[in-house]
CSV table of C-alpha atoms in Angstrom, one decimal:
chain,number,residue,atom,x,y,z
A,1152,MET,CA,4.1,45.2,-5.4
A,1153,THR,CA,2.5,45.1,-2.0
A,1154,MET,CA,4.6,43.3,0.6
A,1155,PRO,CA,3.1,40.6,2.9
A,1156,SER,CA,3.7,42.7,6.0
A,1157,SER,CA,1.3,45.4,4.7
A,1158,GLY,CA,-1.3,42.8,3.9
A,1159,SER,CA,-1.0,41.5,7.4
A,1160,THR,CA,-1.5,45.0,8.8
A,1161,GLU,CA,-4.7,45.4,6.7
A,1162,LEU,CA,-6.0,42.1,8.1
A,1163,GLU,CA,-5.2,43.1,11.6
A,1164,LYS,CA,-7.0,46.4,11.2
A,1165,SER,CA,-10.0,44.6,9.8
A,1166,GLY,CA,-9.9,42.2,12.7
A,1167,SER,CA,-9.6,45.1,15.2
A,1168,LYS,CA,-12.6,46.8,13.6
A,1169,HIS,CA,-14.7,43.6,13.8
A,1170,SER,CA,-13.7,43.1,17.4
A,1171,GLU,CA,-14.9,46.6,18.2
A,1172,GLU,CA,-18.2,45.9,16.6
A,1173,VAL,CA,-18.5,42.7,18.7
A,1174,SER,CA,-17.7,44.6,21.8
A,1175,ALA,CA,-20.3,47.2,21.1
A,1176,ARG,CA,-22.9,44.5,20.7
A,1177,VAL,CA,-21.9,42.9,23.9
A,1178,VAL,CA,-22.2,46.2,25.7
A,1179,ALA,CA,-25.7,46.7,24.2
A,1180,LEU,CA,-26.8,43.2,25.1
A,1181,ALA,CA,-25.6,43.6,28.7
A,1182,GLY,CA,-27.9,46.6,29.1
A,1183,VAL,CA,-25.1,49.2,29.5
A,1184,GLU,CA,-26.4,51.0,26.4
A,1185,ARG,CA,-30.2,51.7,26.4
A,1186,LYS,CA,-32.6,51.5,23.6
A,1187,SER,CA,-35.1,54.3,23.3
A,1188,THR,CA,-38.8,53.9,22.6
A,1189,GLY,CA,-40.2,57.3,22.3
A,1190,SER,CA,-39.5,59.2,25.5
A,1191,LEU,CA,-38.9,56.1,27.5
A,1192,SER,CA,-35.8,54.0,27.7
A,1193,GLN,CA,-35.5,50.5,29.0
A,1194,GLU,CA,-32.7,48.0,29.7
A,1195,LEU,CA,-32.5,44.6,28.1
A,1196,THR,CA,-33.4,41.9,30.7
A,1197,ALA,CA,-31.1,39.0,31.5
A,1198,ASP,CA,-33.4,36.6,29.7
A,1199,GLN,CA,-33.2,38.8,26.6
A,1200,VAL,CA,-29.4,38.8,26.8
A,1201,VAL,CA,-29.2,35.0,27.0
A,1202,GLU,CA,-31.7,34.5,24.2
A,1203,SER,CA,-29.7,36.8,21.9
A,1204,LEU,CA,-26.4,35.2,22.9
A,1205,GLU,CA,-27.8,31.7,22.1
A,1206,SER,CA,-29.1,32.7,18.7
A,1207,ASP,CA,-27.4,31.8,15.4
A,1208,ALA,CA,-25.7,35.2,15.4
A,1209,PHE,CA,-22.8,33.7,17.3
A,1210,PRO,CA,-20.8,30.6,16.4
A,1211,GLY,CA,-20.6,27.6,18.7
A,1212,THR,CA,-17.9,26.7,21.1
A,1213,TYR,CA,-14.5,25.6,19.6
A,1214,ARG,CA,-12.8,22.7,21.2
A,1215,LEU,CA,-9.7,20.5,20.9
A,1216,TYR,CA,-9.5,16.8,21.4
A,1217,ARG,CA,-6.5,14.6,22.4
A,1218,ARG,CA,-7.4,12.0,19.9
A,1219,ARG,CA,-6.2,14.4,17.2
A,1220,PHE,CA,-2.6,13.4,18.0
A,1221,VAL,CA,-3.4,9.7,17.7
A,1222,GLY,CA,-4.8,10.2,14.2
A,1223,LEU,CA,-1.8,12.4,13.3
A,1224,VAL,CA,0.7,9.7,14.3
A,1225,ALA,CA,-1.3,7.1,12.3
A,1226,LEU,CA,-1.3,9.4,9.3
A,1227,VAL,CA,2.4,10.0,9.6
A,1228,PHE,CA,3.3,6.3,9.6
A,1229,LEU,CA,1.0,5.5,6.7
A,1230,ASN,CA,2.5,8.4,4.8
A,1231,LEU,CA,6.0,7.2,5.6
A,1232,ILE,CA,5.5,3.7,4.2
A,1233,ALA,CA,3.5,4.8,1.2
A,1234,ALA,CA,6.3,7.2,0.3
A,1235,MET,CA,9.0,4.5,0.4
A,1236,SER,CA,7.8,2.8,-2.8
A,1237,TRP,CA,8.4,5.7,-5.1
A,1238,PRO,CA,12.2,6.1,-4.7
A,1239,TRP,CA,12.8,2.5,-3.5
A,1240,PHE,CA,14.3,1.4,-6.8
A,1241,GLY,CA,16.4,4.5,-7.4
A,1242,PRO,CA,19.6,3.6,-5.4
A,1243,ILE,CA,19.3,0.0,-6.6
A,1244,SER,CA,18.3,0.7,-10.2
A,1245,ASN,CA,21.4,-1.0,-11.7
A,1246,SER,CA,20.9,-4.1,-9.6
A,1247,VAL,CA,17.1,-4.3,-10.4
A,1248,ALA,CA,17.9,-4.0,-14.1
A,1249,SER,CA,20.4,-6.8,-13.9
A,1250,ASP,CA,18.3,-9.1,-11.6
A,1251,PHE,CA,15.1,-8.8,-13.6
A,1252,ASN,CA,16.8,-8.5,-17.0
A,1253,ILE,CA,15.2,-5.1,-17.8
A,1254,THR,CA,16.5,-1.7,-19.0
A,1255,LEU,CA,17.3,1.3,-16.8
A,1256,ASP,CA,14.4,3.2,-18.5
A,1257,GLU,CA,12.1,0.4,-17.4
A,1258,VAL,CA,13.4,0.7,-13.9
A,1259,ASN,CA,12.7,4.4,-14.0
A,1260,TRP,CA,9.1,3.7,-14.9
A,1261,LEU,CA,8.7,1.8,-11.6
A,1262,GLY,CA,8.9,5.3,-10.0
A,1263,ASN,CA,7.4,7.1,-12.9
A,1264,ILE,CA,4.1,5.1,-12.8
A,1265,VAL,CA,3.6,6.4,-9.3
A,1266,ALA,CA,3.6,10.0,-10.6
A,1267,VAL,CA,1.4,9.2,-13.6
A,1268,VAL,CA,-1.4,7.5,-11.6
A,1269,TYR,CA,-0.9,10.0,-8.9
A,1270,LEU,CA,-2.3,12.8,-11.2
A,1271,PRO,CA,-5.9,11.7,-11.6
A,1272,THR,CA,-6.0,10.1,-8.1
A,1273,ALA,CA,-5.0,13.4,-6.5
A,1274,LEU,CA,-7.9,15.2,-8.2
A,1275,LEU,CA,-10.4,12.6,-7.0
A,1276,ILE,CA,-9.4,12.8,-3.3
A,1277,PRO,CA,-11.2,16.1,-2.6
A,1278,VAL,CA,-14.4,14.5,-4.0
A,1279,ILE,CA,-14.0,11.5,-1.8
A,1280,ILE,CA,-13.3,13.6,1.3
A,1281,SER,CA,-16.4,15.8,0.7
A,1282,ARG,CA,-18.7,12.9,0.2
A,1283,TYR,CA,-17.4,10.2,2.6
A,1284,GLY,CA,-15.0,12.0,5.0
A,1285,ILE,CA,-11.3,11.7,5.9
A,1286,ARG,CA,-11.6,8.2,7.5
A,1287,ARG,CA,-13.0,6.5,4.4
A,1288,CYS,CA,-10.5,8.1,2.2
A,1289,CYS,CA,-7.7,6.8,4.4
A,1290,GLU,CA,-9.2,3.3,4.3
A,1291,ILE,CA,-9.1,3.3,0.5
A,1292,GLY,CA,-5.4,4.1,0.7
A,1293,ALA,CA,-4.7,1.3,3.2
A,1294,VAL,CA,-6.3,-1.3,1.0
A,1295,ALA,CA,-4.3,-0.1,-2.0
A,1296,LEU,CA,-1.1,-0.2,0.1
A,1297,ILE,CA,-1.6,-3.9,1.0
A,1298,LEU,CA,-2.5,-4.8,-2.6
A,1299,SER,CA,0.6,-3.1,-3.9
A,1300,ALA,CA,2.9,-4.9,-1.4
A,1301,TRP,CA,2.0,-8.4,-2.4
A,1302,ILE,CA,1.4,-8.0,-6.1
A,1303,ARG,CA,4.8,-6.4,-6.3
A,1304,TYR,CA,6.4,-9.3,-4.3
A,1305,SER,CA,4.7,-11.9,-6.5
A,1306,GLY,CA,6.7,-10.5,-9.4
A,1307,THR,CA,10.0,-11.6,-7.7
A,1308,ALA,CA,9.3,-15.3,-8.4
A,1309,ARG,CA,12.3,-16.7,-10.3
A,1310,SER,CA,10.1,-19.0,-12.4
A,1311,LEU,CA,8.5,-16.0,-14.1
A,1312,SER,CA,9.8,-14.5,-17.4
A,1313,PRO,CA,11.4,-11.0,-17.3
A,1314,ARG,CA,8.2,-9.6,-19.0
A,1315,SER,CA,5.9,-11.2,-16.5
A,1316,SER,CA,8.0,-10.1,-13.5
A,1317,TYR,CA,8.1,-6.6,-14.8
A,1318,SER,CA,4.3,-6.5,-15.4
A,1319,LEU,CA,3.6,-7.5,-11.7
A,1320,LEU,CA,6.2,-5.0,-10.5
A,1321,ILE,CA,4.4,-2.2,-12.5
A,1322,LEU,CA,1.0,-3.4,-11.3
A,1323,GLY,CA,2.2,-3.3,-7.6
A,1324,GLN,CA,3.5,0.2,-8.2
A,1325,PHE,CA,0.1,1.2,-9.7
A,1326,PHE,CA,-1.7,0.4,-6.5
A,1327,VAL,CA,0.8,2.3,-4.3
A,1328,SER,CA,0.2,5.2,-6.7
A,1329,ILE,CA,-3.3,5.3,-5.2
A,1330,ALA,CA,-2.2,5.1,-1.6
A,1331,GLN,CA,0.5,7.7,-1.7
A,1332,PRO,CA,-1.6,10.7,-2.8
A,1333,VAL,CA,-4.2,9.9,-0.2
A,1334,TYR,CA,-1.9,10.5,2.7
A,1335,GLN,CA,-0.2,13.5,1.1
A,1336,VAL,CA,-3.2,15.4,-0.1
A,1337,ILE,CA,-5.2,14.8,3.1
A,1338,GLY,CA,-2.6,16.5,5.4
A,1339,PRO,CA,-3.9,20.2,5.3
A,1340,LYS,CA,-7.5,19.0,5.5
A,1341,TYR,CA,-6.7,16.9,8.6
A,1342,SER,CA,-4.9,19.7,10.3
A,1343,GLU,CA,-7.7,22.2,9.5
A,1344,THR,CA,-10.3,19.7,10.8
A,1345,TRP,CA,-8.6,18.8,14.1
A,1346,PHE,CA,-6.1,21.5,15.1
A,1347,ASN,CA,-6.5,25.2,16.1
A,1348,LEU,CA,-4.4,28.2,15.1
A,1349,GLN,CA,-1.6,27.3,17.5
A,1350,GLY,CA,-1.1,23.9,16.0
A,1351,ARG,CA,-2.4,23.9,12.5
A,1352,THR,CA,0.9,24.7,10.6
A,1353,THR,CA,2.8,22.3,12.8
A,1354,ALA,CA,0.4,19.4,12.0
A,1355,THR,CA,0.5,20.2,8.3
A,1356,MET,CA,4.3,20.3,8.5
A,1357,ILE,CA,4.5,16.9,10.3
A,1358,VAL,CA,2.3,15.2,7.7
A,1359,ALA,CA,4.1,17.0,4.8
A,1360,ILE,CA,7.6,16.0,5.9
A,1361,SER,CA,6.7,12.4,6.7
A,1362,ASN,CA,6.5,11.8,2.9
A,1363,PRO,CA,10.0,13.0,2.0
A,1364,VAL,CA,11.3,11.3,5.2
A,1365,GLY,CA,9.7,8.1,3.9
A,1366,GLY,CA,11.5,8.7,0.7
A,1367,ALA,CA,14.8,9.2,2.5
A,1368,LEU,CA,14.3,6.0,4.5
A,1369,GLY,CA,13.4,4.2,1.3
A,1370,GLN,CA,16.7,5.3,-0.3
A,1371,LEU,CA,18.6,4.3,2.8
A,1372,ILE,CA,17.0,0.9,3.4
A,1373,SER,CA,16.7,-0.5,-0.2
A,1374,PRO,CA,20.5,-0.8,-0.9
A,1375,LEU,CA,21.3,-2.1,2.6
A,1376,ILE,CA,19.0,-5.2,3.0
A,1377,GLY,CA,20.3,-7.7,0.5
A,1378,ASP,CA,19.5,-8.2,-3.1
A,1379,SER,CA,16.6,-6.6,-5.0
A,1380,ARG,CA,14.1,-9.5,-4.4
A,1381,ARG,CA,14.7,-9.4,-0.6
A,1382,SER,CA,14.3,-5.7,-0.5
A,1383,ILE,CA,10.9,-5.9,-2.2
A,1384,LEU,CA,9.8,-8.5,0.4
A,1385,ILE,CA,10.8,-6.2,3.3
A,1386,LEU,CA,8.9,-3.3,1.7
A,1387,GLY,CA,5.8,-5.6,1.5
A,1388,ILE,CA,6.0,-6.6,5.2
A,1389,MET,CA,6.3,-3.0,6.3
A,1390,SER,CA,3.3,-1.9,4.1
A,1391,THR,CA,1.1,-4.7,5.6
A,1392,ALA,CA,2.2,-3.9,9.2
A,1393,VAL,CA,1.3,-0.2,9.0
A,1394,ALA,CA,-2.1,-0.6,7.2
A,1395,PRO,CA,-4.2,-1.3,10.4
A,1396,LEU,CA,-3.3,2.2,11.8
A,1397,VAL,CA,-6.0,3.6,9.5
A,1398,PHE,CA,-8.6,2.7,12.2
A,1399,LEU,CA,-7.0,5.3,14.5
A,1400,ILE,CA,-8.0,8.1,12.1
A,1401,HIS,CA,-11.4,9.6,12.8
A,1402,LYS,CA,-13.7,11.5,10.4
A,1403,ALA,CA,-14.1,14.8,12.4
A,1404,PRO,CA,-14.2,16.0,16.0
A,1405,PRO,CA,-17.6,16.5,17.7
A,1406,SER,CA,-17.0,20.2,17.9
A,1407,PRO,CA,-14.7,22.1,15.5
A,1408,PRO,CA,-11.4,23.7,16.7
A,1409,THR,CA,-11.8,26.8,14.5
A,1410,TYR,CA,-14.3,28.7,12.3
A,1411,ALA,CA,-12.6,27.3,9.2
A,1412,ALA,CA,-13.1,23.7,10.4
A,1413,ALA,CA,-16.8,24.3,10.9
A,1414,GLN,CA,-17.4,25.3,7.3
A,1415,LYS,CA,-18.9,23.1,4.6
A,1416,PRO,CA,-16.1,21.7,2.3
A,1417,MET,CA,-15.9,23.4,-1.0
A,1418,SER,CA,-15.4,21.4,-4.2
A,1419,LEU,CA,-12.4,21.2,-6.5
A,1420,LEU,CA,-14.5,22.5,-9.3
A,1421,SER,CA,-15.3,25.7,-7.3
A,1422,LEU,CA,-11.6,26.3,-6.9
A,1423,ILE,CA,-10.9,25.8,-10.6
A,1424,ARG,CA,-13.7,28.2,-11.5
A,1425,ALA,CA,-12.4,30.7,-9.1
A,1426,MET,CA,-8.9,30.4,-10.5
A,1427,LEU,CA,-10.3,31.0,-14.0
A,1428,GLY,CA,-12.2,34.1,-12.8
A,1429,LEU,CA,-15.6,32.5,-13.4
A,1430,ARG,CA,-18.7,33.1,-11.2
A,1431,VAL,CA,-18.6,31.1,-7.9
A,1432,GLU,CA,-20.3,31.2,-4.5
A,1433,ALA,CA,-19.1,34.0,-2.2
A,1434,ALA,CA,-17.0,31.6,0.0
A,1435,ALA,CA,-15.0,30.4,-3.0
A,1436,TYR,CA,-14.4,33.8,-4.6
A,1437,MET,CA,-10.7,34.7,-5.2
A,1438,THR,CA,-9.5,38.2,-6.1
A,1439,ARG,CA,-7.1,38.7,-9.0
A,1440,ARG,CA,-4.2,39.1,-6.5
A,1441,GLU,CA,-5.1,35.8,-4.9
A,1442,ARG,CA,-5.2,34.0,-8.2
A,1443,ILE,CA,-1.8,35.3,-9.1
A,1444,ASP,CA,-0.4,34.3,-5.7
A,1445,PHE,CA,-1.8,30.8,-6.0
A,1446,ALA,CA,-0.2,30.4,-9.5
A,1447,ILE,CA,3.1,31.5,-8.0
A,1448,ILE,CA,2.8,28.9,-5.2
A,1449,ILE,CA,1.9,26.2,-7.7
A,1450,ALA,CA,5.0,27.0,-9.9
A,1451,ASN,CA,7.5,27.0,-7.0
A,1452,PHE,CA,5.9,24.0,-5.3
A,1453,ALA,CA,5.9,22.0,-8.5
A,1454,VAL,CA,9.5,22.4,-9.5
A,1455,LEU,CA,10.9,21.8,-6.0
A,1456,VAL,CA,8.8,18.6,-5.6
A,1457,ALA,CA,9.8,17.5,-9.0
A,1458,ALA,CA,13.5,18.1,-8.4
A,1459,SER,CA,13.5,16.2,-5.1
A,1460,ASN,CA,11.5,13.3,-6.4
A,1461,GLY,CA,13.5,13.2,-9.6
A,1462,PHE,CA,16.8,13.1,-7.7
A,1463,ALA,CA,15.4,10.3,-5.4
A,1464,ILE,CA,14.7,8.2,-8.5
A,1465,LEU,CA,17.7,9.1,-10.6
A,1466,SER,CA,20.3,9.5,-7.8
A,1467,ALA,CA,22.3,6.4,-8.8
A,1468,GLN,CA,22.1,7.3,-12.5
A,1469,ILE,CA,23.4,10.8,-11.8
A,1470,LEU,CA,26.2,9.9,-9.4
A,1471,GLU,CA,27.5,6.5,-10.4
A,1472,PRO,CA,28.9,7.6,-13.8
A,1473,VAL,CA,31.2,10.0,-12.0
A,1474,GLY,CA,32.4,7.4,-9.5
A,1475,TYR,CA,30.0,7.2,-6.6
A,1476,SER,CA,28.5,3.9,-5.3
A,1477,ASP,CA,24.9,2.9,-4.7
A,1478,ASP,CA,25.3,3.5,-1.0
A,1479,GLU,CA,26.8,6.9,-1.5
A,1480,SER,CA,24.0,7.9,-3.9
A,1481,GLY,CA,21.4,6.8,-1.4
A,1482,LEU,CA,23.1,8.6,1.5
A,1483,MET,CA,23.2,11.9,-0.5
A,1484,GLY,CA,19.5,11.7,-1.3
A,1485,ALA,CA,18.8,10.9,2.4
A,1486,CYS,CA,21.0,13.8,3.5
A,1487,LEU,CA,18.8,16.2,1.5
A,1488,LEU,CA,15.6,14.9,3.0
A,1489,LEU,CA,16.8,14.3,6.6
A,1490,ALA,CA,18.4,17.8,6.8
A,1491,GLY,CA,15.1,19.2,5.6
A,1492,MET,CA,13.2,17.2,8.2
A,1493,VAL,CA,15.3,18.7,11.0
A,1494,ALA,CA,14.7,22.2,9.7
A,1495,ALA,CA,11.0,21.6,9.4
A,1496,ILE,CA,10.7,20.2,12.9
A,1497,ILE,CA,12.4,23.3,14.3
A,1498,SER,CA,10.5,25.8,12.1
A,1499,ALA,CA,7.0,24.5,12.4
A,1500,PRO,CA,6.2,25.7,16.0
A,1501,LEU,CA,7.7,29.1,15.1
A,1502,PHE,CA,5.3,29.5,12.2
A,1503,ASP,CA,2.4,28.7,14.6
A,1504,ARG,CA,3.4,30.9,17.5
A,1505,VAL,CA,6.0,33.5,16.5
A,1506,PHE,CA,6.1,34.2,12.7
A,1507,VAL,CA,2.3,33.8,12.5
A,1508,HIS,CA,1.8,36.2,9.6
A,1509,HIS,CA,5.2,35.7,7.9
A,1510,LEU,CA,4.8,32.6,5.7
A,1511,ALA,CA,5.2,34.5,2.5
A,1512,ILE,CA,8.3,36.4,3.7
A,1513,THR,CA,9.9,33.1,4.8
A,1514,ALA,CA,9.3,31.6,1.3
A,1515,LYS,CA,10.9,34.6,-0.3
A,1516,PHE,CA,14.0,34.1,1.8
A,1517,MET,CA,14.4,30.3,1.7
A,1518,ILE,CA,13.3,29.3,-1.8
A,1519,PRO,CA,16.0,31.2,-3.7
A,1520,PHE,CA,18.7,29.4,-1.8
A,1521,ALA,CA,17.2,26.0,-2.7
A,1522,ALA,CA,17.0,27.1,-6.3
A,1523,ILE,CA,20.7,28.1,-6.3
A,1524,GLY,CA,21.6,24.8,-4.7
A,1525,TRP,CA,20.0,22.8,-7.5
A,1526,PHE,CA,21.6,25.0,-10.1
A,1527,SER,CA,25.1,24.5,-8.6
A,1528,LEU,CA,24.9,20.7,-9.2
A,1529,ILE,CA,25.8,21.4,-12.8
A,1530,TRP,CA,29.4,21.9,-11.6
A,1531,ALA,CA,29.3,20.0,-8.3
A,1532,VAL,CA,28.5,16.5,-9.7
A,1533,ARG,CA,32.1,15.4,-10.6
A,1534,PRO,CA,34.5,12.8,-9.3
A,1535,ASP,CA,36.0,13.1,-5.7
A,1536,ASN,CA,33.6,15.9,-4.7
A,1537,GLY,CA,31.6,14.1,-2.1
A,1538,GLY,CA,32.0,16.6,0.7
A,1539,ALA,CA,30.7,19.5,-1.4
A,1540,LEU,CA,27.8,17.4,-2.7
A,1541,PHE,CA,26.7,16.4,0.8
A,1542,ALA,CA,26.9,20.1,1.8
A,1543,ILE,CA,24.8,21.2,-1.2
A,1544,MET,CA,22.2,18.4,-0.5
A,1545,GLY,CA,22.0,19.6,3.1
A,1546,ILE,CA,21.4,23.3,2.1
A,1547,ILE,CA,18.7,22.2,-0.5
A,1548,GLY,CA,17.0,20.1,2.2
A,1549,ILE,CA,17.0,22.9,4.8
A,1550,CYS,CA,15.7,25.5,2.4
A,1551,SER,CA,13.1,23.4,0.5
A,1552,VAL,CA,11.5,20.7,2.7
A,1553,PRO,CA,10.0,23.1,5.2
A,1554,MET,CA,8.6,25.0,2.2
A,1555,LEU,CA,6.3,22.0,1.4
A,1556,ALA,CA,4.1,22.8,4.5
A,1557,VAL,CA,4.5,26.6,4.1
A,1558,GLY,CA,3.3,26.3,0.4
A,1559,MET,CA,0.3,24.2,1.4
A,1560,GLU,CA,-0.7,26.4,4.3
A,1561,LEU,CA,-0.3,29.6,2.1
A,1562,ALA,CA,-2.5,27.9,-0.5
A,1563,CYS,CA,-5.2,27.1,2.1
A,1564,GLU,CA,-5.0,30.7,3.3
A,1565,ILE,CA,-5.4,32.1,-0.2
A,1566,THR,CA,-8.1,29.7,-1.5
A,1567,ARG,CA,-9.9,28.8,1.8
A,1568,ASN,CA,-10.2,25.3,0.3
A,1569,ALA,CA,-7.7,23.0,2.0
A,1570,GLU,CA,-8.3,19.7,0.2
A,1571,ALA,CA,-8.7,21.1,-3.3
A,1572,SER,CA,-5.6,23.4,-3.1
A,1573,SER,CA,-3.5,20.6,-1.7
A,1574,ALA,CA,-4.6,18.3,-4.5
A,1575,ILE,CA,-3.7,20.9,-7.1
A,1576,LEU,CA,-0.3,21.5,-5.6
A,1577,TRP,CA,0.6,17.8,-5.4
A,1578,PHE,CA,-0.9,17.2,-8.9
A,1579,ALA,CA,1.4,19.9,-10.3
A,1580,GLY,CA,4.4,18.5,-8.4
A,1581,ASN,CA,4.0,15.0,-9.7
A,1582,LEU,CA,3.2,16.2,-13.2
A,1583,PHE,CA,6.6,18.1,-13.3
A,1584,ALA,CA,8.3,15.0,-11.8
A,1585,VAL,CA,7.1,12.9,-14.7
A,1586,VAL,CA,8.4,15.5,-17.1
A,1587,PHE,CA,11.8,15.7,-15.3
A,1588,ILE,CA,12.3,11.9,-15.3
A,1589,LEU,CA,11.3,11.5,-19.0
A,1590,VAL,CA,13.7,14.4,-19.9
A,1591,ALA,CA,16.4,12.8,-17.9
A,1592,GLY,CA,16.2,9.6,-20.0
A,1593,ALA,CA,16.3,11.6,-23.2
A,1594,LEU,CA,19.3,13.7,-22.1
A,1595,ARG,CA,21.4,10.8,-20.8
A,1596,ALA,CA,24.7,10.7,-22.6
A,1597,GLY,CA,25.6,7.7,-24.6
A,1598,PRO,CA,28.1,4.9,-23.7
A,1599,GLU,CA,30.8,6.6,-25.8
A,1600,ALA,CA,30.6,9.8,-23.7
A,1601,SER,CA,33.2,10.8,-21.1
A,1602,PRO,CA,32.2,9.6,-18.6
A,1603,PRO,CA,29.8,7.1,-20.2
A,1604,LEU,CA,26.1,7.6,-19.5
A,1605,ASN,CA,26.6,10.8,-17.6
A,1606,MET,CA,23.6,13.1,-16.8
A,1607,ARG,CA,25.3,16.5,-17.1
A,1608,ARG,CA,22.8,17.7,-19.8
A,1609,TYR,CA,19.9,16.8,-17.5
A,1610,LEU,CA,21.5,18.7,-14.6
A,1611,VAL,CA,21.7,21.8,-16.8
A,1612,PHE,CA,18.0,21.4,-17.8
A,1613,MET,CA,16.9,20.9,-14.2
A,1614,GLY,CA,19.0,23.8,-12.8
A,1615,VAL,CA,17.7,26.4,-15.4
A,1616,ILE,CA,14.1,25.4,-15.0
A,1617,ILE,CA,14.2,25.6,-11.2
A,1618,LEU,CA,16.0,28.9,-11.1
A,1619,THR,CA,13.6,30.4,-13.6
A,1620,ALA,CA,10.4,29.2,-11.9
A,1621,CYS,CA,11.6,30.0,-8.4
A,1622,SER,CA,12.4,33.6,-9.3
A,1623,SER,CA,8.6,34.3,-9.3
A,1624,ILE,CA,8.6,33.9,-5.5
A,1625,PHE,CA,9.6,37.5,-5.2
A,1626,PHE,CA,6.2,38.6,-6.6
A,1627,LEU,CA,4.3,36.7,-4.0
A,1628,HIS,CA,1.9,38.7,-1.7
A,1629,GLY,CA,0.4,35.9,0.4
A,1630,ALA,CA,-2.2,37.5,2.6
A,1631,GLN,CA,-3.3,35.0,5.2
A,1632,LYS,CA,-7.1,35.7,5.1
A,1633,ARG,CA,-8.2,32.3,6.5
A,1634,LYS,CA,-6.1,32.9,9.7
A,1635,ALA,CA,-7.5,36.4,10.0
A,1636,LEU,CA,-11.1,35.2,9.8
A,1637,ASP,CA,-10.4,32.4,12.3
A,1638,GLN,CA,-8.9,34.9,14.7
A,1639,GLU,CA,-11.9,37.2,14.4
A,1640,LYS,CA,-14.4,34.3,15.0
A,1641,ALA,CA,-12.3,33.1,18.0
A,1642,ALA,CA,-12.4,36.5,19.6
A,1643,GLU,CA,-16.2,36.6,19.0
A,1644,VAL,CA,-16.7,33.3,20.7
A,1645,GLN,CA,-14.5,34.3,23.6
A,1646,ALA,CA,-16.5,37.5,24.1
A,1647,HIS,CA,-19.7,35.5,23.8
A,1648,GLN,CA,-18.6,33.0,26.5
A,1649,GLU,CA,-17.4,35.8,28.9
A,1650,LEU,CA,-20.7,37.6,28.6
A,1651,ILE,CA,-22.7,34.4,29.3
A,1652,GLN,CA,-20.6,33.9,32.4
A,1653,ARG,CA,-21.2,37.4,33.6
A,1654,THR,CA,-25.0,37.0,32.9
A,1655,ASP,CA,-25.1,33.8,34.9
A,1656,LEU,CA,-23.6,35.6,37.9
């Protein structure tokens, strides 16, 4: 199996060859080389040089705009708040079940509904972006966020019957199921549209980790701010306060930052056809190796996202039967995500500036440790073992959360289709999350077990599935073709601008 480093070498050789061709053309245009007409030879005039340089043979100027950071900050805050709603009820699941007179499985569906509605919504987002742009897509998410907040809060009225309250809670979660995928899926497309090669992975990383950070904050806040009805009110206030930030997100810059940003968006259908080996346009074509790589990325991304989201929702149900409180359950879930956030913040600039062509190698090193961490919970979840559990959660977070952005960036590199590849990854992650949560309910021990209602069988299921799926990472090639093409075009533009300056002189 070819290793990523050799793939990178081939790309560098290709870029070097292309740069030599560009240089040869520049020399010819400058008149250093002569063109022969019979026995005579003549130099190109300065006017001919400029005319050729200004033709469509060269791309336009690439630029960066400061407003990209304003939009990025807005996108992060919207993603944070949208992400809180999914695991919000996990640490307080027993309290919610008691206050609203519903079962634990019904409480689980307050998180599960987000994953179910997420699936079709994620696949619609590339269509909305290609037709209406990033800004309009974010506006749809903001409206859904506000509706979810106050429909959910209306279900806390004590005059309502348990069934009526639960129906409104589910309806509120339905609308947040529209908002959350918008701000998750859009991250790689936003970074490709607004950032250059020195900031693209960092921007994707920031947007990617803002979602699990929001989940961590949700797990921390929900058990600390009073009863379940008061916590739902606080979540509604935060959702409403952050929604106006959508007006800070712009559709696209006047001039693109890279060659990839200047290309016409490709459809989700074109990526699906390419994955199936069907005929597509040249820009969407994927080799057999690229299709295998994308399938490996999907498998690893899906199980790691499902495990993290499943633990966020089920944390209390996993840990309370063996003696841990709601607060301790929330802190362990937050430890996983916050440790991962720190690792992601440290690693993102390194991927942009140091380990530029080593995304695949990094994934091969980090993901196996995350898989082993999840597998070890089979034995670690037991009474009076809090220290070991916090350590395991920290290791899982450090090794898996940065891989969210790495996986999305690798998918963009392989498919050259940022929004569609991101949509497919998040679709797969949430599909597996639904499966994990449903299996957890089916595998929960009965009240006669020791300890009652323990989740040991679910931990065995989860550990085996994750370890099996993540073992495929060793077969990943992961050639970063989008980056290589951007580098070639950037070198071409630089040579173009330097020649114009010399001609003007």
